[in-house]
PDB file of C-alpha atoms in Angstrom:
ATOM      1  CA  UNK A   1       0.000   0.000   0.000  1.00 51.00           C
ATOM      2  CA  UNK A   2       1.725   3.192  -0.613  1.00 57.00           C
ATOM      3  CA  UNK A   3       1.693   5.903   1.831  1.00 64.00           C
ATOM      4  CA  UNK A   4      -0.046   9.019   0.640  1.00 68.00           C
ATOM      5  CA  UNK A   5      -3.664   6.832  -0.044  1.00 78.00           C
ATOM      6  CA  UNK A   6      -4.784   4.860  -2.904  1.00 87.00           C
ATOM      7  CA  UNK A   7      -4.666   7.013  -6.574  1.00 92.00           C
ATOM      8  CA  UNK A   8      -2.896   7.435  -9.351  1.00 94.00           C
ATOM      9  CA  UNK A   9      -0.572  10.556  -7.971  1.00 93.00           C
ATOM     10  CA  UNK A  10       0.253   8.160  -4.524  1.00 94.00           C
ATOM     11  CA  UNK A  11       1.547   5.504  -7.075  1.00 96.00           C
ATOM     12  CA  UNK A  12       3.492   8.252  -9.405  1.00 96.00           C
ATOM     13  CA  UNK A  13       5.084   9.323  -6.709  1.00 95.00           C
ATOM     14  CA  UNK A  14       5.859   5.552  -5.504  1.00 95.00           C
ATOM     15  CA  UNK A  15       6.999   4.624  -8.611  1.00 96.00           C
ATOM     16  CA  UNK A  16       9.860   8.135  -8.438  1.00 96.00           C
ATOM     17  CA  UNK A  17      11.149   7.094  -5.386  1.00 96.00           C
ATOM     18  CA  UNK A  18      11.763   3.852  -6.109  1.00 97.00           C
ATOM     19  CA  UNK A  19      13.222   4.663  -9.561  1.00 97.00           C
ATOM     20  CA  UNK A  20      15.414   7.404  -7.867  1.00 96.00           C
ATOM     21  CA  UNK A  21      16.635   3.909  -5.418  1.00 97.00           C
ATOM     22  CA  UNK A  22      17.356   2.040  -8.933  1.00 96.00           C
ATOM     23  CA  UNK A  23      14.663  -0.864  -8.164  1.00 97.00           C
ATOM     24  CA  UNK A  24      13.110  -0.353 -11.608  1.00 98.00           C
ATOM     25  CA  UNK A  25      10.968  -3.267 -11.493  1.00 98.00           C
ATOM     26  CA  UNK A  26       9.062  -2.316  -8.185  1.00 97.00           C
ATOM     27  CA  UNK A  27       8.790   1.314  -9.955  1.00 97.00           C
ATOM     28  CA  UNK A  28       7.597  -0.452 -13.011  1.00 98.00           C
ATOM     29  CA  UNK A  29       4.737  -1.587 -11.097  1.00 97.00           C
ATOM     30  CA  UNK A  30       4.065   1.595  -9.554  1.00 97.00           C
ATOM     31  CA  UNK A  31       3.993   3.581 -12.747  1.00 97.00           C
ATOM     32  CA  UNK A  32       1.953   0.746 -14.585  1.00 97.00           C
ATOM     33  CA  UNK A  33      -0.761   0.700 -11.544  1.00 97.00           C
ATOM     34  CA  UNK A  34      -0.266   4.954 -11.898  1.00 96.00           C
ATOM     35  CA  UNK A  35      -1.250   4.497 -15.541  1.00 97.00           C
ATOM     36  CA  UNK A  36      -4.237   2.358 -15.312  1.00 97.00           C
ATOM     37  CA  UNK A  37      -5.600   4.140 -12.434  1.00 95.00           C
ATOM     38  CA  UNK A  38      -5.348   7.266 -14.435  1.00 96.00           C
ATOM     39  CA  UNK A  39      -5.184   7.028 -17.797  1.00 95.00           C
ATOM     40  CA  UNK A  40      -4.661  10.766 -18.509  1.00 95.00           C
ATOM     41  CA  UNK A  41      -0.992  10.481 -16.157  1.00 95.00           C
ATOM     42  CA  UNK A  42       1.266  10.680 -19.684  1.00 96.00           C
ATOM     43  CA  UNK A  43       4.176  11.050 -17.155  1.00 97.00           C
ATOM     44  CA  UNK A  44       3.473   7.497 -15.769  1.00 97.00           C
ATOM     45  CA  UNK A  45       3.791   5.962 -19.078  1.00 98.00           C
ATOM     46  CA  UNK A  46       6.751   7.950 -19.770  1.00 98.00           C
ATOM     47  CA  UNK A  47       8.454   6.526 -16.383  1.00 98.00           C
ATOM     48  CA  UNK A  48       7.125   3.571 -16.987  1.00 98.00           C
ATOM     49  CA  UNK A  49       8.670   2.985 -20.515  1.00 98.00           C
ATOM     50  CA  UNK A  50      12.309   4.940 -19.222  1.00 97.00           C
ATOM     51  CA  UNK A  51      12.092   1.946 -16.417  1.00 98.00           C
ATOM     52  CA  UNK A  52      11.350  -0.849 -19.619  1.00 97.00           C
ATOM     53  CA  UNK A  53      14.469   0.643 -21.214  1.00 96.00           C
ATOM     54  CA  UNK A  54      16.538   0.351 -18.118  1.00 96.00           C
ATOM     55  CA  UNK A  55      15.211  -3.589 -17.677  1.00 97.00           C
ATOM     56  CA  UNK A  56      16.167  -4.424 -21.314  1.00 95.00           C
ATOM     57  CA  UNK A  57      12.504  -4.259 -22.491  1.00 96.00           C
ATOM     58  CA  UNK A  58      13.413  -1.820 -25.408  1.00 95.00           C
ATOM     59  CA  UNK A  59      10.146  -2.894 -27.561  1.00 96.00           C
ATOM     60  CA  UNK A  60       7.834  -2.308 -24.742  1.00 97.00           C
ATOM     61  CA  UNK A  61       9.754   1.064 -24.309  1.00 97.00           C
ATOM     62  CA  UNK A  62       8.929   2.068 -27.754  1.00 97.00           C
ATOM     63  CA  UNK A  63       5.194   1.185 -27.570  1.00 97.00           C
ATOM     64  CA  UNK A  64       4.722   3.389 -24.324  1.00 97.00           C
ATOM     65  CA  UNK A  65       7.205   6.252 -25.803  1.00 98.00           C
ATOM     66  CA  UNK A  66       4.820   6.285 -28.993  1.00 97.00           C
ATOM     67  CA  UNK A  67       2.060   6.737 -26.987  1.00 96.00           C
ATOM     68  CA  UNK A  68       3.238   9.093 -25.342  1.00 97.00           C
ATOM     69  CA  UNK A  69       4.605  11.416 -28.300  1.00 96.00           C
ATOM     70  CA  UNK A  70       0.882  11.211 -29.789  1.00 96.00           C
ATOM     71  CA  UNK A  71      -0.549  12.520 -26.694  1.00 95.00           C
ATOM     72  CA  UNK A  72       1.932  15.090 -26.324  1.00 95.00           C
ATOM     73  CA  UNK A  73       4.089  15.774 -29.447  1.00 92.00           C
ATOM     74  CA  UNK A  74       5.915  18.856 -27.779  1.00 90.00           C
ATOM     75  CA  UNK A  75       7.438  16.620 -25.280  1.00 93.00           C
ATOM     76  CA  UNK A  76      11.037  16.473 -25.700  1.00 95.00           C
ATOM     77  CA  UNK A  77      12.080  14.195 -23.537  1.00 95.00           C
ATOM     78  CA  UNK A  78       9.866  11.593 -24.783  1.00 96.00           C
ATOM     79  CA  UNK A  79      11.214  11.833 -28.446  1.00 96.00           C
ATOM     80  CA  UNK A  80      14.886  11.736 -26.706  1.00 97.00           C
ATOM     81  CA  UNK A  81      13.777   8.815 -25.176  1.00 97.00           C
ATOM     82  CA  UNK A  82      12.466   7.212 -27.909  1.00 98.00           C
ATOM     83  CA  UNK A  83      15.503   8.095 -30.040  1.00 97.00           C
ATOM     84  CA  UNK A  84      17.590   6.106 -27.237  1.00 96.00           C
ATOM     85  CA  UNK A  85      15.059   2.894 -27.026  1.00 97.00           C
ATOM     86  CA  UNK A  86      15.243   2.755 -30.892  1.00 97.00           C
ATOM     87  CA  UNK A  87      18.864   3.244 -31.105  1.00 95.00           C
ATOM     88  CA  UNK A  88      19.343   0.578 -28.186  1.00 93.00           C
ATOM     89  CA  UNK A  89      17.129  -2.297 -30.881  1.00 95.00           C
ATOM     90  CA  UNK A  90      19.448  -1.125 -33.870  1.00 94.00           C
ATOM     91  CA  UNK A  91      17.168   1.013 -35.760  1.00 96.00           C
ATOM     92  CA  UNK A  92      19.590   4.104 -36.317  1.00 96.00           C
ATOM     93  CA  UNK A  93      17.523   5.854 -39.402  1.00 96.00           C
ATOM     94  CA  UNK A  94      14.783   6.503 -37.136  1.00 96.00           C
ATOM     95  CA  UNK A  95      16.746   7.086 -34.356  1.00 97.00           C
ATOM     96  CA  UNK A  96      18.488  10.133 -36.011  1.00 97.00           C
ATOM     97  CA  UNK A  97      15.418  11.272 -37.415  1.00 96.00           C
ATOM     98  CA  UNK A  98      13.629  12.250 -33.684  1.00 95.00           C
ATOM     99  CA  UNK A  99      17.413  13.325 -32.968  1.00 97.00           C
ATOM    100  CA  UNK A 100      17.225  15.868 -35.842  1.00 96.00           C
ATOM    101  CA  UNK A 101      13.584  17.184 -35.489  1.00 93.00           C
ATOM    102  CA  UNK A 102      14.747  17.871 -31.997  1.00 95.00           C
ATOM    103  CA  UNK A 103      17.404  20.084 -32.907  1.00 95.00           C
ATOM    104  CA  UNK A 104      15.409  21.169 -36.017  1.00 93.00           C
ATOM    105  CA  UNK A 105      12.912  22.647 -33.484  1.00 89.00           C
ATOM    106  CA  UNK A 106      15.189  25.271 -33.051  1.00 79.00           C
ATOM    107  CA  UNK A 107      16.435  23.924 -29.498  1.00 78.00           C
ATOM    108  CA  UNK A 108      20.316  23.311 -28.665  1.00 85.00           C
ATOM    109  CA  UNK A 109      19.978  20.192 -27.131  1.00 94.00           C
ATOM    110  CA  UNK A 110      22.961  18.561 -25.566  1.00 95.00           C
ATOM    111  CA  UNK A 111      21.515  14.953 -25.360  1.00 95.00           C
ATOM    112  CA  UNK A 112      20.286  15.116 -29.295  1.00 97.00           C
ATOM    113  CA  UNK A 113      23.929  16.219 -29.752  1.00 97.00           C
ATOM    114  CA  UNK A 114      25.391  13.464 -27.580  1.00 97.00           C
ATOM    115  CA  UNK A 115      22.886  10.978 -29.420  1.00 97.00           C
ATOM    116  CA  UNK A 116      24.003  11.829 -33.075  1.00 98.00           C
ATOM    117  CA  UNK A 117      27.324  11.405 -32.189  1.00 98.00           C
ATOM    118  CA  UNK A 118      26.969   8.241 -30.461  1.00 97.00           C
ATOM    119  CA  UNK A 119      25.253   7.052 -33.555  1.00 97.00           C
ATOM    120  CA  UNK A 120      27.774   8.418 -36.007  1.00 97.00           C
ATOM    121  CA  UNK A 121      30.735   6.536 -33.818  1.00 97.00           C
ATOM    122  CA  UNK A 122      28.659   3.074 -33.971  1.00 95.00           C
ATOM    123  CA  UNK A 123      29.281   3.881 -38.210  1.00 95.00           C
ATOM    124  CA  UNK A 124      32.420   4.569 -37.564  1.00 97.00           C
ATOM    125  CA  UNK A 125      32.316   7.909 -38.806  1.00 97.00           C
ATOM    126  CA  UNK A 126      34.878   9.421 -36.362  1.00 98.00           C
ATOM    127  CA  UNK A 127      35.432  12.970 -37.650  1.00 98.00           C
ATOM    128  CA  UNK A 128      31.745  13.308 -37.594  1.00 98.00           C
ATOM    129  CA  UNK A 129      30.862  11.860 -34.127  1.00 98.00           C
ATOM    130  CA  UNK A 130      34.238  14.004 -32.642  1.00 98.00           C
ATOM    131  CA  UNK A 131      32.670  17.025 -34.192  1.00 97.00           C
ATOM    132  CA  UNK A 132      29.339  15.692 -32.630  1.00 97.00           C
ATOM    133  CA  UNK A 133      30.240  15.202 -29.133  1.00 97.00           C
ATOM    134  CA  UNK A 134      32.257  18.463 -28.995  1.00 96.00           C
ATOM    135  CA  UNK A 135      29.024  20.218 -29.909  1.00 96.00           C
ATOM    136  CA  UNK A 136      27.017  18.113 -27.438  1.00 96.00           C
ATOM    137  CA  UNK A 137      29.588  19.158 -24.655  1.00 95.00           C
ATOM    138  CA  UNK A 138      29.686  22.974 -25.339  1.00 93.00           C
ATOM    139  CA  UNK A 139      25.869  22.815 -24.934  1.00 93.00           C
ATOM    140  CA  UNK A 140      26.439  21.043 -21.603  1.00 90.00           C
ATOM    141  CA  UNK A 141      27.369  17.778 -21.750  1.00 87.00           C
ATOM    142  CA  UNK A 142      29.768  17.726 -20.055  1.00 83.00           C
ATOM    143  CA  UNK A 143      29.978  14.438 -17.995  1.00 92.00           C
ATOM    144  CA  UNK A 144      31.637  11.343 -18.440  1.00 95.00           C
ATOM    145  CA  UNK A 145      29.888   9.583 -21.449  1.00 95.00           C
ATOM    146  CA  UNK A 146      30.400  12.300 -23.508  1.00 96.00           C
ATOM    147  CA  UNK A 147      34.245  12.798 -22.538  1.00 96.00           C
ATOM    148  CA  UNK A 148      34.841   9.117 -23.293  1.00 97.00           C
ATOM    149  CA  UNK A 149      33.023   9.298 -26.505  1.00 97.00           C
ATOM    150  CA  UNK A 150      34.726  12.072 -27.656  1.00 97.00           C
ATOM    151  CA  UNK A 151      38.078  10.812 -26.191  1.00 97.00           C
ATOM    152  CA  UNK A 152      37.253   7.081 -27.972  1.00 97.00           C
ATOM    153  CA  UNK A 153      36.051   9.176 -31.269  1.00 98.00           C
ATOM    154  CA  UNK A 154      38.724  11.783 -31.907  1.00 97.00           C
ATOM    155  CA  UNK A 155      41.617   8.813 -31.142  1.00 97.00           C
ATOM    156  CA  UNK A 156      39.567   6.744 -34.123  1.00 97.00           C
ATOM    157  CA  UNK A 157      39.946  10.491 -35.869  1.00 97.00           C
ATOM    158  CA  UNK A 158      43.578  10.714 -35.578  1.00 97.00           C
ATOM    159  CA  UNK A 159      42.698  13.629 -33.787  1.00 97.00           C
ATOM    160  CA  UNK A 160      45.492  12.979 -30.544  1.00 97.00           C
ATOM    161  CA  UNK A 161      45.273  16.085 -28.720  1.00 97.00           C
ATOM    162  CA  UNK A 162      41.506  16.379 -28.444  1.00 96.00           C
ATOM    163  CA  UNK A 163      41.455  12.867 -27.341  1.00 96.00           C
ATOM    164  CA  UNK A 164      44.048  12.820 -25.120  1.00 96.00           C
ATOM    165  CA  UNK A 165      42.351  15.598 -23.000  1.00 95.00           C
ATOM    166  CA  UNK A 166      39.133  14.876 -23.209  1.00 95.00           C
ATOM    167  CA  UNK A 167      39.947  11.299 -21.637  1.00 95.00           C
ATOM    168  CA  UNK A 168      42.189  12.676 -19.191  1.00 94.00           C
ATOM    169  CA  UNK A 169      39.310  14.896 -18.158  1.00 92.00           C
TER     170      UNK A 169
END
């Protein structure tokens, strides 16, 4: 029973703080019970599918994240998310595509950034995915995937300096 009574908010909330703990499959259930109860609680599918993603369940992921996108088509995180779930099952075409109609929206977004160059360094296209995740870190990515990706990328590059300090960073 979760604390704050028996609807679809008491769940949500369940289903955060046991997400924010990393025990995706008892948030799973929250956000799924959030999402039935209340069927108008996007965010719950949204959690729900970011929690599929994180248990390997990259198909249901992309059902929920679909969903989601045609109930709220602004939502940028959603489309991010759905770039990742897509790009984690192999289909890079439509990957980019929600990449690029993210930035094509007229927003600098770091993750799109970070995506497009993760995508360009699984096809080995070095230069591009160096060039990619330099972008994505002067828009704020700034942690540790993108350092190693651009360290990892601008080696592949023949680009020595850049890599040397971005891995040593």
């Amino acid at each position: 029973m979760v604390f704050s009574g028996d609807n679809a908010e008491s769940y949500y909330d369940e289903g955060v703080t046991a997400r924010m703990k990393g025990d995706f499959v008892t948030a799973a259930l929250y956000f799924e019970r959030a999402a039935k109860m209340d069927p108008q609680l996007t965010s719950a599918r949204h959690q729900l599918a970011k929690c599929c993603m994180r248990l390997g369940k990259s198909d249901q992921a992309v059902a929920l994240l679909q969903q989601v996108i045609r109930e709220k088509p602004g939502l940028i995180a959603a489309r991010l998310d759905l770039g990742d779930a897509l790009m984690e099952m192999g289909h890079n075409d439509h990957a980019r595509t929600l990449f690029e109609e993210v930035l094509a929206s007229g927003r600098d977004n770091a993750r799109a950034y970070q995506a497009l160059a993760q995508l360009s360094f699984n096809e080995a296209q070095w230069v591009q995915a160096s060039s990619l995740a330099q972008i994505a870190r002067s828009h704020g990515a700034a942690g540790f995937p993108v350092l190693y990706l651009l360290g990892r990328a601008s080696k592949q590059a023949g680009d020595i300096t850049t890599s040397s300090m971005a891995l040593e960073e």
